Coordinates of C-alpha atoms and ligand atoms in Angstrom, one line a residue:
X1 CA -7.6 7.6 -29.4
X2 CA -7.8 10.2 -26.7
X3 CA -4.2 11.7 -25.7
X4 CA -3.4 10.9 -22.1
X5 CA -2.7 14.2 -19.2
X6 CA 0.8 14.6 -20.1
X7 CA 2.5 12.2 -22.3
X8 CA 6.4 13.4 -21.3
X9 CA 5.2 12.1 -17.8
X10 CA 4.1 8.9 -19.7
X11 CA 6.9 8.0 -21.7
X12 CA 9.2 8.9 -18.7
X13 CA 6.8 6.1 -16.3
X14 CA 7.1 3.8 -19.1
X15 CA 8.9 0.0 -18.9
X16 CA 9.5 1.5 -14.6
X17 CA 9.3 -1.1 -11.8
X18 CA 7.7 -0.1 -8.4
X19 CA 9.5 -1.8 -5.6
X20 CA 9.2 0.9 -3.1
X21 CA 7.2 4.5 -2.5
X22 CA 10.7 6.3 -3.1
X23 CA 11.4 4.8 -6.2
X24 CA 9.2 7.7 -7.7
X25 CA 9.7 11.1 -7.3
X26 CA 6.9 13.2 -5.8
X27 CA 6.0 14.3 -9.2
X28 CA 5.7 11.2 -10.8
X29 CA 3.6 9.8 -7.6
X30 CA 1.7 12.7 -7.7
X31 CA 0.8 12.3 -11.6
X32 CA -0.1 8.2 -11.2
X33 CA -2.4 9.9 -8.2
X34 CA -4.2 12.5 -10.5
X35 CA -3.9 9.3 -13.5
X36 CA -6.2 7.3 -11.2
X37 CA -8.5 10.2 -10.3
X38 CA -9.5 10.7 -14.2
X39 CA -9.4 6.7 -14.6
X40 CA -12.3 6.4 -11.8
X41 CA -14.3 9.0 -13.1
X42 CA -13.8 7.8 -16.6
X43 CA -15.0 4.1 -15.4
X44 CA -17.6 5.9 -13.1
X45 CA -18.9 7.4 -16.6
X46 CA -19.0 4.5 -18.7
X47 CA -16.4 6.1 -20.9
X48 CA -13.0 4.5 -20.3
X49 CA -10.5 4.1 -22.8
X50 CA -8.6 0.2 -23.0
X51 CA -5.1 0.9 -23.2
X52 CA -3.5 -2.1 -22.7
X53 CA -5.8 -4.7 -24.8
X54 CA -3.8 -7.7 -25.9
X55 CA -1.5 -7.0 -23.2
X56 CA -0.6 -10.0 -20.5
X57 CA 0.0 -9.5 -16.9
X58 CA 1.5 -12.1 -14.3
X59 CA 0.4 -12.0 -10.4
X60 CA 2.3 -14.2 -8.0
X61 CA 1.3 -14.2 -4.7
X62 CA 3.2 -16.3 -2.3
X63 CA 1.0 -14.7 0.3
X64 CA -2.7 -14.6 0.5
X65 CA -4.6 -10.9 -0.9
X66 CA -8.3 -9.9 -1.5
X67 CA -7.8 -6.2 -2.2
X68 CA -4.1 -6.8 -4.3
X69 CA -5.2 -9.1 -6.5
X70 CA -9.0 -8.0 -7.1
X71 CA -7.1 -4.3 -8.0
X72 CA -4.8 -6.1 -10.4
X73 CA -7.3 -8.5 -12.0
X74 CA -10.3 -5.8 -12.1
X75 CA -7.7 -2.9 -13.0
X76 CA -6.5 -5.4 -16.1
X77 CA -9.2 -6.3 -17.2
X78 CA -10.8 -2.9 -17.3
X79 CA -7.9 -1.8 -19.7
X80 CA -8.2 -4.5 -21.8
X81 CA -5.2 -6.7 -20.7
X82 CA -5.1 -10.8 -19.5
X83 CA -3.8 -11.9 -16.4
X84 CA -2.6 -15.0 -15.1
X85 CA -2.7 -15.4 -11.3
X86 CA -0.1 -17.7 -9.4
X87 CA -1.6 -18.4 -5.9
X88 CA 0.9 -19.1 -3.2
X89 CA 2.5 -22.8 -4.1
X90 CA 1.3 -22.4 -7.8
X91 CA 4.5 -21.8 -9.7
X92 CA 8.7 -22.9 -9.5
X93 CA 9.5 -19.4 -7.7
X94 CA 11.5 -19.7 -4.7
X95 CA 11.4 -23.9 -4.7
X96 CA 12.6 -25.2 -7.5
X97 CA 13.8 -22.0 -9.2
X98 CA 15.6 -18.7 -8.2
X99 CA 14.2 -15.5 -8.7
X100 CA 16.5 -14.5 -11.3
X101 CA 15.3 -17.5 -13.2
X102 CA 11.7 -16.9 -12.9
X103 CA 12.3 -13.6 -14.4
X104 CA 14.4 -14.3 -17.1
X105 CA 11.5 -16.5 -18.4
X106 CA 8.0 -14.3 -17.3
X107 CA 9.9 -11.9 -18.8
X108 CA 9.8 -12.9 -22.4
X109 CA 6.1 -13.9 -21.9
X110 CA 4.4 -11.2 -19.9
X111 CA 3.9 -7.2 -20.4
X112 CA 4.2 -6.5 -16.5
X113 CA 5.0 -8.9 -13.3
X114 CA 3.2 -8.0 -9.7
X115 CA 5.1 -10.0 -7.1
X116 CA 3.5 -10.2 -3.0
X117 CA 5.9 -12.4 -1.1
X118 CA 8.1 -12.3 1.7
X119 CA 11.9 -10.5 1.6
X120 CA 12.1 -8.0 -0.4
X121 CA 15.1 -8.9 -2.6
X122 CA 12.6 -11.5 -4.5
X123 CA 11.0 -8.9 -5.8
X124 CA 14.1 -6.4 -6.3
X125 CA 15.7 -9.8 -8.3
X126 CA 12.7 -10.1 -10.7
X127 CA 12.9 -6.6 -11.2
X128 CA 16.7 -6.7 -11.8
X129 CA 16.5 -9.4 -14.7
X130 CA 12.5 -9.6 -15.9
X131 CA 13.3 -6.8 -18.9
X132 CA 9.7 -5.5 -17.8
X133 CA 7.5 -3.5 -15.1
X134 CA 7.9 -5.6 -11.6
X135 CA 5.5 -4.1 -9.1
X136 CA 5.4 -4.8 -5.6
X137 CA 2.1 -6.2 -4.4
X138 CA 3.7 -5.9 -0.7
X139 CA 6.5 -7.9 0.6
X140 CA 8.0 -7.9 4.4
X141 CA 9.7 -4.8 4.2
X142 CA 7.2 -2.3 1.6
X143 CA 3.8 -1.9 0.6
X144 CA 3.9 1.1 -2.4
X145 CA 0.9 0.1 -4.3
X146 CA -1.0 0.9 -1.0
X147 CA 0.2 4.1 -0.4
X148 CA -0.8 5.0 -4.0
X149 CA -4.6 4.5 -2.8
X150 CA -3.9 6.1 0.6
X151 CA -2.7 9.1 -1.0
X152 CA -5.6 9.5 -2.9
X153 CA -8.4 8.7 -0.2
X154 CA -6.3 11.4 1.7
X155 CA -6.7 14.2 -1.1
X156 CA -10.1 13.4 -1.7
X157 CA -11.0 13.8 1.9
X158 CA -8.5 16.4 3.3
X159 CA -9.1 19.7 1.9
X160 CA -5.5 20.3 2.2
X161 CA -2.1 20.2 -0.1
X162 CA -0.8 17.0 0.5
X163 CA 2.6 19.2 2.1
X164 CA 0.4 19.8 4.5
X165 CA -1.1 16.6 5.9
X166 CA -0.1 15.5 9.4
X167 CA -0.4 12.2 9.4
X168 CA -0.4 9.7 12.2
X169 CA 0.3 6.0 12.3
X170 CA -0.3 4.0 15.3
X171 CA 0.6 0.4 16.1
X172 CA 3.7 -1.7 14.6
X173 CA 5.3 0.8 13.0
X174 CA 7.9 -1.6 11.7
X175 CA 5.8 -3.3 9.4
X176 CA 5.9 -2.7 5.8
X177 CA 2.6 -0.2 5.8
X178 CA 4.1 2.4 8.3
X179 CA 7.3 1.8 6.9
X180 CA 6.0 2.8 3.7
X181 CA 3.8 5.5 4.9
X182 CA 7.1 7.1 6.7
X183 CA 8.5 7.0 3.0
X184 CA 5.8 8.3 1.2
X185 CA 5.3 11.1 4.0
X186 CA 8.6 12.3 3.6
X187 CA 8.9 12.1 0.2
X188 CA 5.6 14.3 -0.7
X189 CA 6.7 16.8 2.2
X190 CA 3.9 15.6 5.0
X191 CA 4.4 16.1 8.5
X192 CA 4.6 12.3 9.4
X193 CA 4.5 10.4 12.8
X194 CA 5.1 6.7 13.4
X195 CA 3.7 6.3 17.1
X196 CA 4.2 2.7 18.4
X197 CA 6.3 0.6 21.8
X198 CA 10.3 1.4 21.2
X199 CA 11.2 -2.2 20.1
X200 CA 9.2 -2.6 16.6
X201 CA 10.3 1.6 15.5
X202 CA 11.2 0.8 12.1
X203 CA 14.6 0.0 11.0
X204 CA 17.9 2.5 10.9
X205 CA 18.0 2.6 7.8
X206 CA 14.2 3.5 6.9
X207 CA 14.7 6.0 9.1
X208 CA 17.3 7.7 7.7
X209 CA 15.9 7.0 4.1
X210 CA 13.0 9.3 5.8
X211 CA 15.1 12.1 7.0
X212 CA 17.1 12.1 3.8
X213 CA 13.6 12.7 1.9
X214 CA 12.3 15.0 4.2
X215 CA 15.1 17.6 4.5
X216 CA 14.5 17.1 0.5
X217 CA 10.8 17.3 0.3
X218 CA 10.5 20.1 3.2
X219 CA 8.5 17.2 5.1
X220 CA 9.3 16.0 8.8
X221 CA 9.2 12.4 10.3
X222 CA 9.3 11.5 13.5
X223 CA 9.5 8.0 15.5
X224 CA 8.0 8.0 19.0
X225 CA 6.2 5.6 22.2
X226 CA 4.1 8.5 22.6
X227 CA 0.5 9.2 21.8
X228 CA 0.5 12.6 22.7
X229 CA 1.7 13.2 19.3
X230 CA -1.5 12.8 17.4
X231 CA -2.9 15.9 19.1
X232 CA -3.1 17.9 15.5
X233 CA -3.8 14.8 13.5
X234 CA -5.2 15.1 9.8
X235 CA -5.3 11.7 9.8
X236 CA -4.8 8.4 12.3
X237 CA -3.7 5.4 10.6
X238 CA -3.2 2.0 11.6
X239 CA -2.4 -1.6 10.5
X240 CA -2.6 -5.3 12.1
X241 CA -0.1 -6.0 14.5
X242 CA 0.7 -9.3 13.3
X243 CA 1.6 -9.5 9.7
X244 CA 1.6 -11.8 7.6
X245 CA 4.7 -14.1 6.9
X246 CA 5.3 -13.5 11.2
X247 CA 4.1 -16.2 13.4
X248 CA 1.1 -16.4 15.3
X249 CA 3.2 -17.1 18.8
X250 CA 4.2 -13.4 18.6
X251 CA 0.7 -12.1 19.3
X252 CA 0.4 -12.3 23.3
X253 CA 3.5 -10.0 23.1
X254 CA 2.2 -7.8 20.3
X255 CA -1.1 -7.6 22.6
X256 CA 0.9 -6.4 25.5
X257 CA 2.8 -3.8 23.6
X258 CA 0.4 -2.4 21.2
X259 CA -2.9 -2.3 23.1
X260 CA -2.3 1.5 24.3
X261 CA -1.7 2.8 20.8
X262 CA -5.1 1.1 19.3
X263 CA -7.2 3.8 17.8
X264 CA -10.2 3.6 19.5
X265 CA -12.9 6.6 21.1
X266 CA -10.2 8.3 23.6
X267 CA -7.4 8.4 20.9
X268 CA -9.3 10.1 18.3
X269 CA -10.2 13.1 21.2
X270 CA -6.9 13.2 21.6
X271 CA -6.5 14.5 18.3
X272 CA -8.1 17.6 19.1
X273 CA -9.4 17.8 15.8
X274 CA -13.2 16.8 15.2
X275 CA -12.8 16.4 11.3
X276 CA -9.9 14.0 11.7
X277 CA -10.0 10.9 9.6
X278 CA -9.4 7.3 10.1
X279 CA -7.5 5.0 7.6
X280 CA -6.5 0.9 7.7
X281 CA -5.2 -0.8 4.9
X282 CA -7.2 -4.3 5.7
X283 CA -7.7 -6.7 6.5
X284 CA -8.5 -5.3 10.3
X285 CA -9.7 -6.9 13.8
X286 CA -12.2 -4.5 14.5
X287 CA -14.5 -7.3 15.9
X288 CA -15.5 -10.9 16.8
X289 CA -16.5 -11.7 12.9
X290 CA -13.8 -13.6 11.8
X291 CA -12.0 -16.8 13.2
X292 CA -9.2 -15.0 13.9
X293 CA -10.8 -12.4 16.2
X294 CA -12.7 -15.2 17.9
X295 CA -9.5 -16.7 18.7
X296 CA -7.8 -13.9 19.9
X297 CA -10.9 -13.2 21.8
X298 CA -11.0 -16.3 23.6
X299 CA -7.4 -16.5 24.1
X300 CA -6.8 -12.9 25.6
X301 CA -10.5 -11.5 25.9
X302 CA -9.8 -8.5 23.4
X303 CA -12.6 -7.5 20.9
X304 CA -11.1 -5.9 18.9
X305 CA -7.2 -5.3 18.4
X306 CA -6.0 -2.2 16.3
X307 CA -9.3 -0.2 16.2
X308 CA -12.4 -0.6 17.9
X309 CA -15.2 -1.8 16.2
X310 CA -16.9 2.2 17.0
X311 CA -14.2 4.0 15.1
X312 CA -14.1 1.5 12.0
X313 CA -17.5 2.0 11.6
X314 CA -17.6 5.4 12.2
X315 CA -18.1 8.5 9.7
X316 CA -14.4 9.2 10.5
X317 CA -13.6 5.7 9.1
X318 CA -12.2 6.0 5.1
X319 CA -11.7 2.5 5.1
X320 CA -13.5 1.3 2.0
X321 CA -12.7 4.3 0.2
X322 CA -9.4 3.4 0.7
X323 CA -9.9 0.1 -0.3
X324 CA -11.8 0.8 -3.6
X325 CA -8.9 3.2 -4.6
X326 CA -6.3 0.3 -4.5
X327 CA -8.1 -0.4 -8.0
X328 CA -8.2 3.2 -9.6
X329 CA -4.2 3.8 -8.1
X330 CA -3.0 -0.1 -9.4
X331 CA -4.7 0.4 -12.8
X332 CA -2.7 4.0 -13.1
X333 CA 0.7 2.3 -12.0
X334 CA -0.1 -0.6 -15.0
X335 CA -1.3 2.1 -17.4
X336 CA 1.5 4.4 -17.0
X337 CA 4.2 1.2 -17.2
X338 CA 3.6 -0.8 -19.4
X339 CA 4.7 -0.1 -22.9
X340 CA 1.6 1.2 -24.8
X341 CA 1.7 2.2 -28.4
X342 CA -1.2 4.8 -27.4
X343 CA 1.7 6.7 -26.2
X344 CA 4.5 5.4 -27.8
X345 CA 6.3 8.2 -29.6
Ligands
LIG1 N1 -4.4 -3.9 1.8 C1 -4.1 -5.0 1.2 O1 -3.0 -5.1 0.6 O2 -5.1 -6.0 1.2 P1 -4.9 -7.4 0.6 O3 -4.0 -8.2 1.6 O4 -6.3 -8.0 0.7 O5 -4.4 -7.4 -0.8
LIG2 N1 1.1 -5.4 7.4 C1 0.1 -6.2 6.8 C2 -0.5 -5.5 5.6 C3 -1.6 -6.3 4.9 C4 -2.2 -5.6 3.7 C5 0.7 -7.5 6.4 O1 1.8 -7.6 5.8 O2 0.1 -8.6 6.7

């Protein structure tokens, strides 16, 4: 069996949980980011290596996911290893049974537990008492298998160190994708900007999680209502404005307060930088093709909501890129955690 890049960075990965971005150092995210670059081109080849046959992998999702879960699933079995997907409702978790429970038991059945659900101390609890890898498939507060994926997109399409990135995100820059991206900025040394309306800037203590990193990392971060700051840009990023777990009555104010930071036409001039790039995590209301975007069509006459139908489709746009790396990235993460006797020593 072929030796994997760097086995001390292995066995030092190995039996970790992923909760949030910081809870790797920039080595290690580096190393899963360079792990999924030689995994793609190894299943781009035809000549990928299963590492974790016979293993068994548990997804709960107690919220809905098409990228997530097709990452996990295709990533697994890829490598060799069997899932078992929990849909929201589908197991005892959170109704009839604590988290600490839940993870005593998945625990002694299952090599690795992803989690997507709501506060974030479900997951920290099954990662507390499972005994094996817990990653976070997103919960209200982070998102770190995304930013996996992002970071990659962004080295494959910035010809730049990754300490040299400025990256933008516009919108609701308390939600758990710019909170994470503030994170992951900092941590990797980026020059990082969260631009968004005062009243959802992300929480104190994410903040000062950010600074902390950054003084570390050599990095800045900064929180701001003004979209003057993206003048420089490597990158714009944006998110929905209503996430999931929120309810839908909070839109009309969202609307209000998030329409001038939408990435659209003028916003990407303002940039002042004609190779800039344009990342979403998805799903996005770009348009009047889904149900939703109908109703928030006929209900405030917008036709799109965080970026414009032009830009998403746009050669700017790394979108799918993006998305296609959640499965290169998630497989790394499950590759590099999960005990494996290919690199046991
Ligand atoms: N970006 C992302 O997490 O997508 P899903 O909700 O489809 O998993
Ligand atoms: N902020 C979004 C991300 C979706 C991938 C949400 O939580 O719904």
């Amino acid at each position: 069996m072929k030796l994997l890049p760097d086995p001390e960075m292995m066995r030092q990965l190995r039996g970790r949980s992923l909760l949030a971005p910081d809870d790797l150092t920039k080595a290690e995210f580096l190393f899963l980011v360079h792990l999924a670059k030689d995994l793609r081109a190894a299943k781009r080849e035809n000549r990928e290596v299963q590492l974790l046959s016979g293993r068994n992998i548990a997804l709960i999702f107690e919220k809905v996911s098409t990228r997530t879960r097709s990452a996990f699933e295709v990533g697994a079995h890829d490598q060799g290893a069997h899932v078992t997907y929990f849909g929201p409702g589908d197991s005892h978790l959170g109704f009839g049974e604590s988290a600490k429970d839940a993870a005593r038991v998945l625990g002694r059945m299952f090599d690795g537990i992803e989690h997507r659900g709501f506060r974030h101390d479900v997951v920290a609890t099954l990662a507390q008492y499972a005994g094996v890898p817990v990653w976070n498939g997103l919960s209200d507060s982070w998102h770190p298998t995304q930013m996996l994926a992002d970071v990659l997109t962004m080295k494959d399409h910035v010809d730049k160190k990754v300490s040299e990135l400025t990256v933008c995100f516009l919108g609701d820059t308390q939600n758990n994708t710019a909170q994470s991206l503030l994170v992951t900025g900092a941590l990797l040394g980026m020059d990082v900007r969260l631009i968004g309306p005062a009243s959802r800037a992300p929480e104190e203590s994410v903040r000062h999680r950010a600074h902390r990193l950054a003084a570390l990392s050599g990095g800045s971060v900064s929180v701001s209502d003004d979209t003057g700051l993206v003048r420089g840009a490597d990158i714009l990023y944006t998110d929905v404005w209503v996430s999931m777990g929120e309810t839908t009555d909070k839109w009309q104010e969202r609307i209000t307060q998030m329409i001038p930071y939408q990435i659209n036409k003028a916003l990407v001039v303002a940039t002042n930088n004609p190779a800039v790039k344009v990342m979403h995590c998805l799903p996005a209301l770009h348009d009047v093709a889904t149900e939703l975007g109908r109703q928030m069509h006929a209900a405030y006459g917008v036709t799109a909501l965080e970026i414009t139908d032009d830009v998403f489709e746009s050669p700017a746009s790394l979108v799918f890129d993006q998305a296609e790396n959640r499965l290169h990235t998630i497989k790394a993460l499950m590759v590099a955690t999960v005990t494996n006797p290919c690199v046991s020593s």
